[in-house]
Tab-separated table of C-alpha atoms and ligand atoms in Angstrom:
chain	number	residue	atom	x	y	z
A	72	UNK	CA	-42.409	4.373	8.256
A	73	UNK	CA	-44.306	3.484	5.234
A	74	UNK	CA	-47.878	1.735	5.398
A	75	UNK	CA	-49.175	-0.869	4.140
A	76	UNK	CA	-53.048	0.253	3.857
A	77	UNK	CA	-54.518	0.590	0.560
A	78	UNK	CA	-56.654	3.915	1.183
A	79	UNK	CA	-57.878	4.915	-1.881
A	80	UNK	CA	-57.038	8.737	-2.063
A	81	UNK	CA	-60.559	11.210	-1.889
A	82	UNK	CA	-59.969	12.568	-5.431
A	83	UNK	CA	-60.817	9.045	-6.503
A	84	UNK	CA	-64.440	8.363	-4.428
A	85	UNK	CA	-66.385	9.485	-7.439
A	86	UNK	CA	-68.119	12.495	-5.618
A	87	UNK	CA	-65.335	13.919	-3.496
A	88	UNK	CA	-62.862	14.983	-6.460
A	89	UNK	CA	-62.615	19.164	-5.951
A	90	UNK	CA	-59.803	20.160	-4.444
A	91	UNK	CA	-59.980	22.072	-1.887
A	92	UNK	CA	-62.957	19.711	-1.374
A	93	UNK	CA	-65.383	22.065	1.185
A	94	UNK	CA	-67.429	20.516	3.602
A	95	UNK	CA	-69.333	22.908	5.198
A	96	UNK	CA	-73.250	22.761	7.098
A	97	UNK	CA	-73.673	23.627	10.709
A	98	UNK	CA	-72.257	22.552	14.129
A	99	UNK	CA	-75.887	20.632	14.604
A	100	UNK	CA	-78.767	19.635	12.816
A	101	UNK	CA	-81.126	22.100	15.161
A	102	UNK	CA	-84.308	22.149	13.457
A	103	UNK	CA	-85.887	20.580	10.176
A	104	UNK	CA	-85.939	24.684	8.812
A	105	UNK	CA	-82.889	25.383	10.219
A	106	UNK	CA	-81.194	22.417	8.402
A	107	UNK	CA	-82.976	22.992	5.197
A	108	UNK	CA	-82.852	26.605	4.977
A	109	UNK	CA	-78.725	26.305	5.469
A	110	UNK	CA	-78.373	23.792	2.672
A	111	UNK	CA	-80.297	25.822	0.667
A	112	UNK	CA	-77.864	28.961	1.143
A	113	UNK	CA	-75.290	26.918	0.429
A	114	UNK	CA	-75.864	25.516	-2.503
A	115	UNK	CA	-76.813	28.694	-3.962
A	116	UNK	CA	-73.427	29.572	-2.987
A	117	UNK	CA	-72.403	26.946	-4.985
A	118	UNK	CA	-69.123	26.022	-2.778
A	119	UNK	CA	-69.971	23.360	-1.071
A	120	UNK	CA	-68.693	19.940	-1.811
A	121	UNK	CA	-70.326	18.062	1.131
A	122	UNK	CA	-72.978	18.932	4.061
A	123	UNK	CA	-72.177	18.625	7.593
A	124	UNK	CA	-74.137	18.492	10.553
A	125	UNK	CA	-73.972	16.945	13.798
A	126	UNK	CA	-76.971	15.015	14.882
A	127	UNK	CA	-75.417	13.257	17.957
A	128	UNK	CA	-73.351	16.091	19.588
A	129	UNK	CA	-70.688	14.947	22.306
A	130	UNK	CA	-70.487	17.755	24.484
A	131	UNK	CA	-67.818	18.803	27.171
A	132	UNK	CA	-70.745	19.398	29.904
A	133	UNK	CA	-73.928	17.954	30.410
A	134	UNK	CA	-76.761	19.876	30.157
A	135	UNK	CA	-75.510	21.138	26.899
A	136	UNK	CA	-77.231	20.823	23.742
A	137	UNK	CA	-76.546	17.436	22.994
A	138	UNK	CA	-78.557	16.970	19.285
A	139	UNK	CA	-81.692	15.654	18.041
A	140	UNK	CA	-80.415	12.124	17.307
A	141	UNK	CA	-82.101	10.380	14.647
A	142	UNK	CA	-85.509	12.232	14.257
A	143	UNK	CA	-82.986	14.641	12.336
A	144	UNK	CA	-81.673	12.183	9.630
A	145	UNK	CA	-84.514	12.150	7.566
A	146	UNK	CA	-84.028	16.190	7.229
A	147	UNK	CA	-80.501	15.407	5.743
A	148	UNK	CA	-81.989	12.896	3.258
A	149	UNK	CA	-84.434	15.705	1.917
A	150	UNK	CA	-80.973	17.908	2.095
A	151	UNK	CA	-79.184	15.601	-0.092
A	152	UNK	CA	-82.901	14.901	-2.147
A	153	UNK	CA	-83.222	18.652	-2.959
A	154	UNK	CA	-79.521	19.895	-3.558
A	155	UNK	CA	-78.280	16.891	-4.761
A	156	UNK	CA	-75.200	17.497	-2.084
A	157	UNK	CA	-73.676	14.730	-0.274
A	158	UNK	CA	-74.238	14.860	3.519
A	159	UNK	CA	-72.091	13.552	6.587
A	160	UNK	CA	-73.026	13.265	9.950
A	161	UNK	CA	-70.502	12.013	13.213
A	162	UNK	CA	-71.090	8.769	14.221
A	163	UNK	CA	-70.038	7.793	18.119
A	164	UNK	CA	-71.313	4.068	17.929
A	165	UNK	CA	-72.488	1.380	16.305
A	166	UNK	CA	-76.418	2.676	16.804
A	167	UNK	CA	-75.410	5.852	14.909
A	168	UNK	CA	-73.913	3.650	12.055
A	169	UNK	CA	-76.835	1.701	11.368
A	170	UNK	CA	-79.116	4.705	11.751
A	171	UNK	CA	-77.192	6.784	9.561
A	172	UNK	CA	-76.900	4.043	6.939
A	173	UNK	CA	-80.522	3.451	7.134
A	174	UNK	CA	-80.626	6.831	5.483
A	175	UNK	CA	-78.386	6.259	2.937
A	176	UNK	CA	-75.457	8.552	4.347
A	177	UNK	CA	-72.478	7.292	2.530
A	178	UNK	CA	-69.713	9.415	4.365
A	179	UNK	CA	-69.292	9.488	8.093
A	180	UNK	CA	-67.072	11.102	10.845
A	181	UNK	CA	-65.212	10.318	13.878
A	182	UNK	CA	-65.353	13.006	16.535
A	183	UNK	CA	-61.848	13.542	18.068
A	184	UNK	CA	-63.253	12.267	21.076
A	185	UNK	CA	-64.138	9.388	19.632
A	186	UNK	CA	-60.898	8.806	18.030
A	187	UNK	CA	-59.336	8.748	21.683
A	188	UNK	CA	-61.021	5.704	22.313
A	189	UNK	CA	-60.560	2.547	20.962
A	190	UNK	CA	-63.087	0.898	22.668
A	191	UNK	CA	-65.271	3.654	20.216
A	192	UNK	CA	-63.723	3.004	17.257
A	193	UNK	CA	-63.491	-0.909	17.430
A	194	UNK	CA	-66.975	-1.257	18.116
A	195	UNK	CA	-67.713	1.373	14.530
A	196	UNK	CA	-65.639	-0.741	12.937
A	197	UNK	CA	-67.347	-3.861	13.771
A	198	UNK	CA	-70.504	-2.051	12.610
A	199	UNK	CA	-68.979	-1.053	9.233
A	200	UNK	CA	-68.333	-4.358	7.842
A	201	UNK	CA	-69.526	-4.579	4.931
A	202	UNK	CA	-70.556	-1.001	4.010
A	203	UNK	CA	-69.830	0.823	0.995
A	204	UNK	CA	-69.095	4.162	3.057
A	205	UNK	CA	-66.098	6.878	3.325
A	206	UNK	CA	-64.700	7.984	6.998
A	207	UNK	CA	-63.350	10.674	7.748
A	208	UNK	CA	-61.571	10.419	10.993
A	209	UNK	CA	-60.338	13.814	13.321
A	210	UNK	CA	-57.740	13.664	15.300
A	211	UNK	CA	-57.607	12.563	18.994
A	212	UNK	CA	-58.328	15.321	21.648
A	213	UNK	CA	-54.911	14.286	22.667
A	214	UNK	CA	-51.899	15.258	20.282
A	215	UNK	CA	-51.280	11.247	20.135
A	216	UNK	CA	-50.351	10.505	16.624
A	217	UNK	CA	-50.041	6.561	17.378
A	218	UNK	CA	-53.899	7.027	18.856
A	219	UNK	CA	-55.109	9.143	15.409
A	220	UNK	CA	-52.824	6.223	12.872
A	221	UNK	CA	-54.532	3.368	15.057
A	222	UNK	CA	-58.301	4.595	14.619
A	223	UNK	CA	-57.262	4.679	10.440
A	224	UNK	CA	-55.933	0.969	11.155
A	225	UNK	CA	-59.150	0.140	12.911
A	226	UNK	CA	-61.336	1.317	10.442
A	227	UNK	CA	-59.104	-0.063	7.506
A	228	UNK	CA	-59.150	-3.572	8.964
A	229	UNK	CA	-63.122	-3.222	8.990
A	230	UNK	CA	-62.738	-3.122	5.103
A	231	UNK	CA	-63.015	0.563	4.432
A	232	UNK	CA	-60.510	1.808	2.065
A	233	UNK	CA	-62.091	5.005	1.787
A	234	UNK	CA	-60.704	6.832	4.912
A	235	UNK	CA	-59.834	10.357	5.100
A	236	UNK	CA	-58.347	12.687	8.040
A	237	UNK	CA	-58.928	15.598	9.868
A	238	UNK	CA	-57.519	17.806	11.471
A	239	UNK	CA	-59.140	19.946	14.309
A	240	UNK	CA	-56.678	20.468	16.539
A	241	UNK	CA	-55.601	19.631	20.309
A	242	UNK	CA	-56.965	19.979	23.798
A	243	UNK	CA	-54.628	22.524	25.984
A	244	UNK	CA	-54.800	23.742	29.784
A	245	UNK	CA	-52.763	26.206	29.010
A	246	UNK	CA	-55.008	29.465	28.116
A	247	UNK	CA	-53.867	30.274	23.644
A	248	UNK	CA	-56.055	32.138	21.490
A	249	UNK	CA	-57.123	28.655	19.684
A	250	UNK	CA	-60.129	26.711	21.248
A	251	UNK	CA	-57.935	23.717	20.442
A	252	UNK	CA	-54.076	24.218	19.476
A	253	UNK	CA	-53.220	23.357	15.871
A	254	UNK	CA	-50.186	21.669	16.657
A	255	UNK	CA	-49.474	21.935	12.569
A	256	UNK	CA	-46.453	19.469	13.079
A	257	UNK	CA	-48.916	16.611	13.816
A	258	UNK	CA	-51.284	16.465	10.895
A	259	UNK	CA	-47.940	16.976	8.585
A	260	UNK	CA	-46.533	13.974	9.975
A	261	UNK	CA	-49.571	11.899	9.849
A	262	UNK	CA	-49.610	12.677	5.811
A	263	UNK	CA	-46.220	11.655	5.963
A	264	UNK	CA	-47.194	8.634	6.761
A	265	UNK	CA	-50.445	8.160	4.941
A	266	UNK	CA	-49.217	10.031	1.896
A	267	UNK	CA	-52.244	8.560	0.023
A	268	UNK	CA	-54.692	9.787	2.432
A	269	UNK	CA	-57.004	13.306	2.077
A	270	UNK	CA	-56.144	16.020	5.157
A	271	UNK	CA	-59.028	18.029	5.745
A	272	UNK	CA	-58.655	21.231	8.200
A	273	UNK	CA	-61.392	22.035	10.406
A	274	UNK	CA	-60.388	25.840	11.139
A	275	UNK	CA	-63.574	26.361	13.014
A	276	UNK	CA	-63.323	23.741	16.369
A	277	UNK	CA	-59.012	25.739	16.161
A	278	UNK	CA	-60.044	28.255	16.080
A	279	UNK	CA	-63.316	28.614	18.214
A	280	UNK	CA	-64.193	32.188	17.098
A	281	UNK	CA	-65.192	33.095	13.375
A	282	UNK	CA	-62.302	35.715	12.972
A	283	UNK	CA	-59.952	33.282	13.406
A	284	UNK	CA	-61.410	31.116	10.448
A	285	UNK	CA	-59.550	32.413	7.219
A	286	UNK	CA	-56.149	32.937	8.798
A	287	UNK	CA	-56.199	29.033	9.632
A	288	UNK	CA	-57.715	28.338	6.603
A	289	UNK	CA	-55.007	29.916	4.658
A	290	UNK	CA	-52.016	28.802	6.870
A	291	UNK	CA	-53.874	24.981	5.878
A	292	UNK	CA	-53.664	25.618	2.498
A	293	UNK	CA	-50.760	27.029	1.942
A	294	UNK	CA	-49.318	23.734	3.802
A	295	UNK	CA	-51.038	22.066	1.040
A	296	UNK	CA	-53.981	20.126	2.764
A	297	UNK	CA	-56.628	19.090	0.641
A	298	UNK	CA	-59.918	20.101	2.132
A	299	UNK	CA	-61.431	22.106	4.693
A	300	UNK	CA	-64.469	21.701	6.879
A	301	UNK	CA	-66.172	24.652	8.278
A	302	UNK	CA	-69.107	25.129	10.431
A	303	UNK	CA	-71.885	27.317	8.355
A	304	UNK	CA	-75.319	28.222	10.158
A	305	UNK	CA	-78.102	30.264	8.657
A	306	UNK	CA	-77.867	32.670	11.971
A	307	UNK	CA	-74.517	31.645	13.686
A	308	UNK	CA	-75.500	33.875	16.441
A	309	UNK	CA	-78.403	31.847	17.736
A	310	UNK	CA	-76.972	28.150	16.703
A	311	UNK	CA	-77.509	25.752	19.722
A	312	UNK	CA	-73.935	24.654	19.918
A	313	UNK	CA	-70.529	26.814	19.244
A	314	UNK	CA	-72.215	29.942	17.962
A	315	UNK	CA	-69.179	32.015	18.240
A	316	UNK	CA	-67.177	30.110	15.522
A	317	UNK	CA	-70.180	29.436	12.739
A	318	UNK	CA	-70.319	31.525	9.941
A	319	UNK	CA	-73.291	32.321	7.378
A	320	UNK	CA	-72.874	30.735	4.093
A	321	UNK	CA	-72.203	33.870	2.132
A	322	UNK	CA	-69.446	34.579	4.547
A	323	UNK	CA	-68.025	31.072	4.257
A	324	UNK	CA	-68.160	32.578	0.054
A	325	UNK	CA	-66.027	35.810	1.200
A	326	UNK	CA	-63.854	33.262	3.211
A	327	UNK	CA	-63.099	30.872	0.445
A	328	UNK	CA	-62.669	33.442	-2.008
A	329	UNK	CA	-60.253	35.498	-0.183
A	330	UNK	CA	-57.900	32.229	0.113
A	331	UNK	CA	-54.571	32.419	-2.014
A	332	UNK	CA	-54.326	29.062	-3.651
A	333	UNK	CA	-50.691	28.940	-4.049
A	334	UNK	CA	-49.873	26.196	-6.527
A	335	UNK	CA	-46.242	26.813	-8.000
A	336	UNK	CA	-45.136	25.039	-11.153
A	337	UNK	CA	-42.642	22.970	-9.204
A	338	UNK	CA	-40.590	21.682	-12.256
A	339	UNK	CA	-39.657	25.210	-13.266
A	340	UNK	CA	-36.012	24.758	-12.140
A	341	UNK	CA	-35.376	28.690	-10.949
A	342	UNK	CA	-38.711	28.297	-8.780
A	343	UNK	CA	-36.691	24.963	-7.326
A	344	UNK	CA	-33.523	26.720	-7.266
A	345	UNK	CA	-34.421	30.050	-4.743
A	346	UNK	CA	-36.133	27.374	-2.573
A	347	UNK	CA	-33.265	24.967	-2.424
A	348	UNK	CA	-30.829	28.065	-1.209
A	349	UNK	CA	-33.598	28.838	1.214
A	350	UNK	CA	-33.769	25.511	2.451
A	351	UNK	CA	-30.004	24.943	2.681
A	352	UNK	CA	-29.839	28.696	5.257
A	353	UNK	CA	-32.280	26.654	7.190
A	354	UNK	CA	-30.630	23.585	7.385
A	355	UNK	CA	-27.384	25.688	8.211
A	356	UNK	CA	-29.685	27.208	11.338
A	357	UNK	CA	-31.102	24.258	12.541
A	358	UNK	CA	-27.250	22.916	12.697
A	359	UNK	CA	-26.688	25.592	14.366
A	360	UNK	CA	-29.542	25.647	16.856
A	361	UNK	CA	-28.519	21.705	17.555
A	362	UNK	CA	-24.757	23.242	18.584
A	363	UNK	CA	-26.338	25.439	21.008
A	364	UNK	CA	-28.144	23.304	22.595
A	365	UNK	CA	-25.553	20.658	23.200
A	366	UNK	CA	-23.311	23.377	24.685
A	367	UNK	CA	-26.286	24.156	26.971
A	368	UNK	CA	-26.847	21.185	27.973
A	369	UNK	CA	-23.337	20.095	29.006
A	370	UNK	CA	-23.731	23.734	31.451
A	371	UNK	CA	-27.187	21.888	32.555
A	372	UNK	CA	-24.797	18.946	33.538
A	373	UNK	CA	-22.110	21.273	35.424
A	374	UNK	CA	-24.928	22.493	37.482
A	375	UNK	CA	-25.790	19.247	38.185
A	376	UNK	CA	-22.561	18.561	39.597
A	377	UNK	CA	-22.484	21.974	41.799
A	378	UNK	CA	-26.059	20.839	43.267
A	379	UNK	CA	-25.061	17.263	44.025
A	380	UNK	CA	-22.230	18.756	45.918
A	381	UNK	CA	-24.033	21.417	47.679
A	382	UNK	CA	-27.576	19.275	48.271
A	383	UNK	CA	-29.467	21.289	46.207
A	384	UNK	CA	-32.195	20.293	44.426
A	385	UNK	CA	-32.926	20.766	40.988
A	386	UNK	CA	-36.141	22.224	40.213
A	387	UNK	CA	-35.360	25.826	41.374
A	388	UNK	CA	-38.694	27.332	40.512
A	389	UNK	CA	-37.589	30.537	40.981
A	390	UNK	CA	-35.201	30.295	38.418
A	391	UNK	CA	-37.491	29.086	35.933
A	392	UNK	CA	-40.130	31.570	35.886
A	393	UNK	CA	-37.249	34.453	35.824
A	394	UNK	CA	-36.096	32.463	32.540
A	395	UNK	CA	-39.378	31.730	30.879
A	396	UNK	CA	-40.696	35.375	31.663
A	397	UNK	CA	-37.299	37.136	30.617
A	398	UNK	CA	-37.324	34.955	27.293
A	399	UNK	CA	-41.061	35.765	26.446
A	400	UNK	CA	-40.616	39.499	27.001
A	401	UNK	CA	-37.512	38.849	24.334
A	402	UNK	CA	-39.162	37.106	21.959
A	403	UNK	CA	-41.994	39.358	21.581
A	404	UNK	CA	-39.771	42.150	20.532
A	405	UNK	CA	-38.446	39.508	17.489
A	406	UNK	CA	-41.855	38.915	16.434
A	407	UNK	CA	-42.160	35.439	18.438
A	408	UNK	CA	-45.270	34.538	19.973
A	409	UNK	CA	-45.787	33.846	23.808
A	410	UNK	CA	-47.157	30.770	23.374
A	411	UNK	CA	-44.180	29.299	21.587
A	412	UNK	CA	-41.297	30.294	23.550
A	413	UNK	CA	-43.461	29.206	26.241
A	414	UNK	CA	-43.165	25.377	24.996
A	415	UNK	CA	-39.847	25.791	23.349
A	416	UNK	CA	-38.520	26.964	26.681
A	417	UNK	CA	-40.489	24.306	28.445
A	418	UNK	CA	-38.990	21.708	26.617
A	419	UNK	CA	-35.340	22.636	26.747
A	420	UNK	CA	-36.012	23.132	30.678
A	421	UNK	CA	-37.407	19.067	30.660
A	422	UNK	CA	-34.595	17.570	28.790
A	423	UNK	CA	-32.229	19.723	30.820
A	424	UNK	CA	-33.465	18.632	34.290
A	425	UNK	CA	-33.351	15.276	32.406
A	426	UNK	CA	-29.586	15.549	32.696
A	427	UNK	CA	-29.084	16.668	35.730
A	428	UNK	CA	-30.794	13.852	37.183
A	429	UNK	CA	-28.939	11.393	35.363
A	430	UNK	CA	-25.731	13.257	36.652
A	431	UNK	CA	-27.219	12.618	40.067
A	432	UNK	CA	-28.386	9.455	40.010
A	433	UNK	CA	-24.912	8.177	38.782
A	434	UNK	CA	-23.243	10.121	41.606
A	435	UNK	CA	-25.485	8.307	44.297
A	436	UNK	CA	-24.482	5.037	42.369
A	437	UNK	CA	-20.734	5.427	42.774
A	438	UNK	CA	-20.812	6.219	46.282
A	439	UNK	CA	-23.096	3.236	47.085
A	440	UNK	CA	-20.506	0.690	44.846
A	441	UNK	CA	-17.834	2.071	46.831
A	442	UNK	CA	-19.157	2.119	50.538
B	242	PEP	C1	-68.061	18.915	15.424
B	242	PEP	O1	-67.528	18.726	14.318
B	242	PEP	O2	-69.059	19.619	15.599
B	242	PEP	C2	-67.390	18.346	16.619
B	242	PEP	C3	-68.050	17.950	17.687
B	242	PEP	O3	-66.085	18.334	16.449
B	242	PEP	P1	-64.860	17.709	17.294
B	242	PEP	O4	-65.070	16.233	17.311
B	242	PEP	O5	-63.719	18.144	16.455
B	242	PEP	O6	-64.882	18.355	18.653
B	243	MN	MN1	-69.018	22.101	16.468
């Protein structure tokens, strides 16, 4: 589906042009020291595109640290004052817009919280009218991609053209070693659709522990995004919100250094070549990965059958945690990880329970035409 926003892309907002463009300040705007003494690390790193920090926090639980609210933004003017970086704070409502505008913050966020609700993101966009600002806007909690594309609609129909996107990952029940699952397929088929339109990673609220940072960061760029945001504190171990994924600025240095920037010549025609008869084995695979799964589900349907006849029903339980426990032992030994057999297996299970009940339902239809 193409779109029909005009987003002007982030390389062309006149400050925002590095690619990867690194935002990077920490979780919260704590103290006035705290803010300032940060900054100041990082910009004698000299990586750092834009400073983040959140001032309103939206936390799980009350009772946590939920920010200093505006008595902070005048510490991220003298930020931007003294290291000439741009700054960017989350807004949640329309107070936050006015008071960050007040201070002359040009680029905002939307939490992924706040891009679940549209009630949220209507009432920012009513308060943006007007404003010469950018947005950045994470994704939803929720692994919605209509929910993420309508906040970018919202905000676009405010008059904003300068939107960007990132990604931060997705809420899960089920326990994974992310804080929130990556879910990579999402974010690539949200660029898809906004091809114009900057994807920043935020490998720090993934991966919700610092040595999970650079492996996400890597596995972003190497998928080609075009930023990253990362959560830098002067002394991650005492920060006031997610202390166990903030890193010091002159490890977020190590961190961006050690990234492999892969940036082939892509019009060198044997570079093109290799990948096309890579591509074409895994077209050949996924063909026949599709043939498998028909024939399995036409054996799902013959079991339907059998269990109609016998009044059975078709959830077995039993059945199913024999087959997702036997496949998960398996796929460790070929180097596949539990959590992904675990929803590959999940959703072949679904669709073929899907088809058993359809066999079922059109059984009890022909005996109730007939009697
Ligand atoms: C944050 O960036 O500190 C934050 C609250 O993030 P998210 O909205 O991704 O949870
Ligand atoms: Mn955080």
């Amino acid at each position: 589906m193409r779109n029909n926003m005009h987003i002007i892309p982030i390389n062309q907002w006149k400050e925002y042009n590095q690619r990867p463009l690194v935002i990077a300040g920490p979780c919260s705007a704590e103290t006035e020291s705290q803010v300032l003494e940060t900054a100041r690390q990082l910009k004698a790193e000299g990586k750092t595109d834009v400073y983040r920090a959140g001032v309103w926090k939206p936390r799980t639980r009350p009772n946590s640290f939920e920010g200093v609210g505006s008595d902070a933004l005048p510490w991220l003017r003298r930020v931007q004052q003294e290291t000439g970086i741009p700054v960017t704070v989350e807004v949640a409502n329309a107070k936050h817009v006015y008071e960050a505008l007040k201070y002359n913050i040009t680029l905002l966020w939307l939490g992924a919280r706040t891009t679940a609700n549209p009630f949220a993101v209507q009432e920012i966009a009513g308060a943006l009218k007007g404003a010469d600002v950018g947005i950045l806007i994470k994704n939803p909690v929720n692994p919605d991609i209509e929910l993420w594309y309508g906040a970018v609609e919202r905000i676009y129909a405010a008059g904003i053209s300068k939107i960007g996107l990132v990604h931060r990952g997705f809420s899960t029940y089920d326990k994974s070693i992310f804080r929130n699952l990556p879910q990579w397929q999402i974010p690539i088929e949200m660029k898809s659709r906004l091809p114009e339109v900057a994807m920043i990673n935020d490998p720090s609220h993934i991966g919700g522990k610092r040595e999970l940072l650079g492996e996400i960061a890597q596995k972003a760029m190497d998928l080609n995004f075009d930023g990253l945001m990362i959560e830098s504190h002067v002394n991650p171990g005492e920060a006031w919100s997610d202390a166990g994924q903030q890193i010091t600025p002159e490890e977020l240095t190590t961190l961006l250094e050690n990234l492999v920037l892969r940036n082939p010549d892509v019009n060198k025609p044997e570079l093109l070549e290799s990948l096309s008869e890579l591509r074409g084995k895994i077209d050949e695979i996924d063909d026949r990965l599709l043939c498998l799964l028909e024939k399995r589900m036409q054996i799902a349907r013959s079991i339907g059958e059998y269990k109609k006849k016998n009044n059975m029903s078709v959830l077995q339980n039993k059945r199913w945690e024999e087959i997702i426990y036997k496949n998960i032992e398996k796929g460790k030994q070929k180097g596949l990880s539990r959590e992904f057999i675990n929803r590959l297996f999940k959703a072949i299970h679904q669709e073929s329970i899907n088809h058993q009940i359809k066999i079922l339902n059109r059984q009890e239809n022909t005996v109730s035409v007939k009697s």
